[in-house]
CSV table of C-alpha atoms and ligand atoms in Angstrom, one decimal:
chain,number,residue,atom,x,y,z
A,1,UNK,CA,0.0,0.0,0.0
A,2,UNK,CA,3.0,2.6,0.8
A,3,UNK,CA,3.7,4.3,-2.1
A,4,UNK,CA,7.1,4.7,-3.7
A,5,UNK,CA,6.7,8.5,-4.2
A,6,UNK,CA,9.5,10.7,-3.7
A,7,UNK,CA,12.9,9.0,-4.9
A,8,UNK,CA,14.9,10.8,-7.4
A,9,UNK,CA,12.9,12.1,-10.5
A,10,UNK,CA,14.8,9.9,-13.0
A,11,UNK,CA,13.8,6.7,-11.3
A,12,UNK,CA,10.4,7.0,-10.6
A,13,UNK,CA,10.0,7.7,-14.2
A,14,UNK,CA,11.2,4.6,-14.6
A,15,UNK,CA,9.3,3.0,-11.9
A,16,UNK,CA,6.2,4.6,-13.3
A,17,UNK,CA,7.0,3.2,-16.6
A,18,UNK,CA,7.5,-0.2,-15.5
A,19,UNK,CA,4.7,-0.1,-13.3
A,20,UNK,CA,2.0,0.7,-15.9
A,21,UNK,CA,4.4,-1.7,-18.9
A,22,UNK,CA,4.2,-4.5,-16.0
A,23,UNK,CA,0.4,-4.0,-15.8
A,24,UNK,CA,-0.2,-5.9,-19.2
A,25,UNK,CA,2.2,-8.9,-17.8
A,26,UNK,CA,2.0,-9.8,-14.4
A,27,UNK,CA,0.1,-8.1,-11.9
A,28,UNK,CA,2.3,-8.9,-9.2
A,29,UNK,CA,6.7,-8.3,-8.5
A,30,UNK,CA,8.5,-9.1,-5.6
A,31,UNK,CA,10.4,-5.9,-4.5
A,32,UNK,CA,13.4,-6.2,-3.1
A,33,UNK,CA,14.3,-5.3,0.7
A,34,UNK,CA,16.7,-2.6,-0.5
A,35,UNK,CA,13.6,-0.9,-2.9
A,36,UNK,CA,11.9,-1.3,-0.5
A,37,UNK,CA,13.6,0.7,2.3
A,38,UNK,CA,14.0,3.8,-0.5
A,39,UNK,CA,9.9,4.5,0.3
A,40,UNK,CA,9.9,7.3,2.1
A,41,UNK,CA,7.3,8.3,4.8
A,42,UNK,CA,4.4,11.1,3.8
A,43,UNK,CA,5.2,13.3,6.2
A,44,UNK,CA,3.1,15.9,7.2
A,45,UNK,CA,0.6,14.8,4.9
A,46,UNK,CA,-0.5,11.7,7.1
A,47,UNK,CA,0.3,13.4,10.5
A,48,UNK,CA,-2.7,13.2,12.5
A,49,UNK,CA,-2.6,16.4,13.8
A,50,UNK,CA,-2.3,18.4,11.1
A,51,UNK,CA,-5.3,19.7,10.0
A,52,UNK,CA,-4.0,21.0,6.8
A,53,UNK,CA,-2.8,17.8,5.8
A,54,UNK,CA,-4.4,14.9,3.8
A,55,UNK,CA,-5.3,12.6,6.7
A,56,UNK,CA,-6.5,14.7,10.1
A,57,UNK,CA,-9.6,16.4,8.3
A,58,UNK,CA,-10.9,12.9,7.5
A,59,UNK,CA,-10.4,10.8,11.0
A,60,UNK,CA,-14.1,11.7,11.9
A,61,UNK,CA,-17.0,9.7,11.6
A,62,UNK,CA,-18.3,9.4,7.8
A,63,UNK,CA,-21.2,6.5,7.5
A,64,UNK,CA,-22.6,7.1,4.4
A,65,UNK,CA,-25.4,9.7,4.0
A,66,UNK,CA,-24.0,12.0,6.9
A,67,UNK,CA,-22.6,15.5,7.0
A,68,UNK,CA,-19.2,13.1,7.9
A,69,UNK,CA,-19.5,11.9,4.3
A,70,UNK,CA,-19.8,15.2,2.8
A,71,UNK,CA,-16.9,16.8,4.8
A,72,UNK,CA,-15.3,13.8,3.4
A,73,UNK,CA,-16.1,14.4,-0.4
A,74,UNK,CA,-15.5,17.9,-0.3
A,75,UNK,CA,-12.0,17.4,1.0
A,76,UNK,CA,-10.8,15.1,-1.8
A,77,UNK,CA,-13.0,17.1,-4.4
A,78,UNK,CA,-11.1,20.3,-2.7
A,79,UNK,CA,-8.1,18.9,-2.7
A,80,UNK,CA,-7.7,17.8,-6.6
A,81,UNK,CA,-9.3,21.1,-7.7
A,82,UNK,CA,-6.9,23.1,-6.0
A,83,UNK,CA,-3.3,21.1,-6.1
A,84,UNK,CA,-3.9,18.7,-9.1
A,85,UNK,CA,-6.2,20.5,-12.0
A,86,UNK,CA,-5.2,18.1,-14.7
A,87,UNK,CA,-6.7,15.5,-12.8
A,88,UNK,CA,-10.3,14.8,-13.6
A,89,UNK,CA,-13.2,14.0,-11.2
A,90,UNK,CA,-16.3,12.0,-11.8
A,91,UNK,CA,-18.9,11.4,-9.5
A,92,UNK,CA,-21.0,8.1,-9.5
A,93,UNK,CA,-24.1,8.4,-7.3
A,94,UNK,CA,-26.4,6.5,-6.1
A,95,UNK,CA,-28.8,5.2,-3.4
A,96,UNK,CA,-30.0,2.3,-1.9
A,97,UNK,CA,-32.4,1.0,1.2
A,98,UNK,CA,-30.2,0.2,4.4
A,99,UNK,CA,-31.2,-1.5,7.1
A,100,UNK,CA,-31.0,0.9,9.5
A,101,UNK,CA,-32.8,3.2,6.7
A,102,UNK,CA,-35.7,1.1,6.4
A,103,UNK,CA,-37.8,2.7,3.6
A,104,UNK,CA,-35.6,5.5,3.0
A,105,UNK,CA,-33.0,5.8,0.1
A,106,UNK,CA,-29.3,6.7,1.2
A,107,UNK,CA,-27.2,8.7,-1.3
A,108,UNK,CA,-24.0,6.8,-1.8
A,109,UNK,CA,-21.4,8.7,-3.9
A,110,UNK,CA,-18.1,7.1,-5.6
A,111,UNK,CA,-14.8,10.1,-6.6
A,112,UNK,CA,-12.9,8.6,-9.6
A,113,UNK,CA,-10.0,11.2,-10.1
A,114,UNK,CA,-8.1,10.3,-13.3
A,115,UNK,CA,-5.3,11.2,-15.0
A,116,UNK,CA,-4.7,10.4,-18.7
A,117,UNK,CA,-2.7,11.8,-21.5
A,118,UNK,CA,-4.1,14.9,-22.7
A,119,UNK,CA,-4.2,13.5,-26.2
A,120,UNK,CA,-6.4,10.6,-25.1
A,121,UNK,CA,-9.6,9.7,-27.0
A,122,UNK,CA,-12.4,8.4,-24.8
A,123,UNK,CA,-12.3,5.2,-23.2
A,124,UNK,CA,-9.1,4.6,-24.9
A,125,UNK,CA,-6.6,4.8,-21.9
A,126,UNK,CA,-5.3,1.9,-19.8
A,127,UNK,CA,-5.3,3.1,-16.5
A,128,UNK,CA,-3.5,1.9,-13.4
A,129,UNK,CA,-6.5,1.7,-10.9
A,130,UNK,CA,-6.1,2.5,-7.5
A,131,UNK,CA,-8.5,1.9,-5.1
A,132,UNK,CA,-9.6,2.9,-1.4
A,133,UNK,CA,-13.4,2.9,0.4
A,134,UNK,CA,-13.6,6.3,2.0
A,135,UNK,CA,-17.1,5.5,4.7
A,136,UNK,CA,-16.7,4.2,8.0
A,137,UNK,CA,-18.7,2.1,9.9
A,138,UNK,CA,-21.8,2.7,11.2
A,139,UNK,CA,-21.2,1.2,14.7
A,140,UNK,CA,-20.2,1.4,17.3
A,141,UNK,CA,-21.1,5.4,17.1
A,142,UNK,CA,-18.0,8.1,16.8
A,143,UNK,CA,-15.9,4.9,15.1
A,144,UNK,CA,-13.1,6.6,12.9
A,145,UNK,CA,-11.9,3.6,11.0
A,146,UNK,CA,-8.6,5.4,10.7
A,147,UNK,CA,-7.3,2.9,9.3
A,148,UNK,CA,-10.3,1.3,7.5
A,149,UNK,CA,-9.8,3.5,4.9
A,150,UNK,CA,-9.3,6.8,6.2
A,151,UNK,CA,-5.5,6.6,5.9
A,152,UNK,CA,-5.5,4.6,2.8
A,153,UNK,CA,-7.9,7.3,1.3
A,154,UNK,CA,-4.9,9.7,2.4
A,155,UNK,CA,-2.1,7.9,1.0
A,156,UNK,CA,-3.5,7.5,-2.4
A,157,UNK,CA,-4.2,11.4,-2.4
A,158,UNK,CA,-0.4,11.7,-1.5
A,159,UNK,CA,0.6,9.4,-3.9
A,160,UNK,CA,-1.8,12.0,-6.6
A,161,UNK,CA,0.2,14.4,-6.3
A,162,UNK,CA,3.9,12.6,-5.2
A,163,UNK,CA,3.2,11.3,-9.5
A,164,UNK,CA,1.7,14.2,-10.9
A,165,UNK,CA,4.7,15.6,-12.6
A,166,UNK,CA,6.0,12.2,-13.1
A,167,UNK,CA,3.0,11.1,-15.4
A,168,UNK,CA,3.5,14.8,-17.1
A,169,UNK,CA,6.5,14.5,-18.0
A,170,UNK,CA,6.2,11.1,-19.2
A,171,UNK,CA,3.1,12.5,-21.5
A,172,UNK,CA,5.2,15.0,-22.7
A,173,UNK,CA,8.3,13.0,-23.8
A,174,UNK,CA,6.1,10.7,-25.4
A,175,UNK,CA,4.3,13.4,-27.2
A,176,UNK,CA,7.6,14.0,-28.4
A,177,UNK,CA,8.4,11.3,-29.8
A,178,UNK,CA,5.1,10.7,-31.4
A,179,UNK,CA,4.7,7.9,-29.5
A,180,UNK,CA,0.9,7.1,-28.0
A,181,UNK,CA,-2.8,7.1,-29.8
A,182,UNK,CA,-3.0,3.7,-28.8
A,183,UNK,CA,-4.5,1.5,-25.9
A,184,UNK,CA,-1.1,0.2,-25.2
A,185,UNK,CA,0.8,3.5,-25.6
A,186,UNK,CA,-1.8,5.5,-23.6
A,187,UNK,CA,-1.6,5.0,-20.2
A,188,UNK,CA,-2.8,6.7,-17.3
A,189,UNK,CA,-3.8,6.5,-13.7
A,190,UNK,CA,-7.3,6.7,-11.3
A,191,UNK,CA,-8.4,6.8,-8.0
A,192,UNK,CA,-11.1,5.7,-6.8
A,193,UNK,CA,-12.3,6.8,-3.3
A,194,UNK,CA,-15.4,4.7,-3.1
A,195,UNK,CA,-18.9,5.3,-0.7
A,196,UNK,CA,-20.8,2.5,1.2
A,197,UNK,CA,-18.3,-0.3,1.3
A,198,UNK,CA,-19.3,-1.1,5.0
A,199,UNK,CA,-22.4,-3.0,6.2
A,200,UNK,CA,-24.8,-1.3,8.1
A,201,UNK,CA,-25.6,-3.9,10.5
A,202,UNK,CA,-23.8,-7.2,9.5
A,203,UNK,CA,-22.0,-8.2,6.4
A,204,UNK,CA,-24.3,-10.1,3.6
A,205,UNK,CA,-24.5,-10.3,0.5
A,206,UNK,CA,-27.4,-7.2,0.2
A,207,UNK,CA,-26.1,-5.2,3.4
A,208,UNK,CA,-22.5,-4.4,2.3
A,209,UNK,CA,-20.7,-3.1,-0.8
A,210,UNK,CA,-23.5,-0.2,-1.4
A,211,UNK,CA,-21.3,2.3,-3.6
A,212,UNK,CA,-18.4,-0.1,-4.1
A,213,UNK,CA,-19.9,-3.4,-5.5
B,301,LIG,C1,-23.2,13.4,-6.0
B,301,LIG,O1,-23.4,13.6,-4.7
B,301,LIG,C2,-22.7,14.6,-4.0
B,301,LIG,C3,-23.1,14.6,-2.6
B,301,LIG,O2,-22.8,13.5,-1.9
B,301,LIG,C4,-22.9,15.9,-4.7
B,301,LIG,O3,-22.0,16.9,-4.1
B,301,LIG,C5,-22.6,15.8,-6.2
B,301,LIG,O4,-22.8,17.0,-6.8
B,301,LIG,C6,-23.4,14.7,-6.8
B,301,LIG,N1,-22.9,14.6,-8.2
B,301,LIG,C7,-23.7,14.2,-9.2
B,301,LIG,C8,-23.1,14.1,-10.5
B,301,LIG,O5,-24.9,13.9,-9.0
């Protein structure tokens, strides 16, 4: 899940590369120990206290439905508006009985930021997908879930913008050498922070997975 984000510009070029090459081949690499102690930590951005980070505004309760929820959406939305414009955000909605609702509908609401190649043509992108569940549980009341997804929901934001200019200047290099137009050549990245993952009173098959199914 940690995100190998701030080494030298050079090599995460590379790493980006072979990340999203590696994608088409085998989704899964062994990293060594010594790659593997290069991650770095996010710093301020995942320090709980700091409310201006990417973490702190989001350890409060956020069932689905709830002012939590919006808080929630409004810092991601917020958050790629502001520090990531090239990025572009999607909402999926939707709403379904709970229950705990009984009869009433609960607005659910998936964020897919995405980042492709400006020269893309729609649908035509192969994206690396990366994925987090941004609701909390609905008991036992006040429950966080800090890390279930909060902090997940964090790091991908961190790893947003640790790649921005990484996946820029891989556009432009390949714009310069005429490369992409393709499905292969045109790859790009999304995250999805996803609503209603949680159950509202125990996991089944109908109470679970609202937004994210
Ligand atoms: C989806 O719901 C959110 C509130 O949760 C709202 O802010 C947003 O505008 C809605 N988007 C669409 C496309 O309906």
């Amino acid at each position: 899940m940690k995100p190998n984000v701030s080494l030298a510009g050079g090599h995460i070029l590379v790493y980006l590369h072979l990340l999203l090459l590696a994608v088409h081949i085998t989704a899964y690499k062994p990293l060594s120990d010594s790659f593997l102690k290069l991650i770095p930590d996010a710093g301020a951005d995942l320090d709980i206290n700091n409310d201006k980070g990417l973490l702190a505004p989001i350890l409060i309760p956020r069932v689905s439905g709830t002012q939590g929820a919006l808080k929630t959406q409004e810092h991601f939305v917020n958050f790629f508006k502001k520090e990531l414009p090239k990025w572009t955000i999607e909402w999926h909605n939707s709403t379904s009985k709970t229950p705990v609702s009984g009869n009433k509908e609960v607005p659910f609401a998936n964020l897919i930021f995405k980042r492709e190649p400006p020269w893309v043509k729609p649908g035509q992108s192969n994206l690396l997908t990366l994925v987090a569940h941004y609701d909390s549980k609905y008991t036992p009341e006040g429950f966080i879930g800090a890390t279930d997804s909060a902090a997940p929901c964090a790091m991908l934001m961190h790893v947003a913008r640790s790649i921005d200019k990484y996946v820029t200047q891989m556009h432009d290099e390949m714009a310069d050498l005429g490369e992409g137009g393709t499905v292969a050549m045109d790859m790009g990245v999304q995250i999805l922070l996803l609503d209603g993952e949680e159950a509202f009173v125990r996991w089944t098959d109908e109470d679970s997975l609202y937004g994210s199914r």
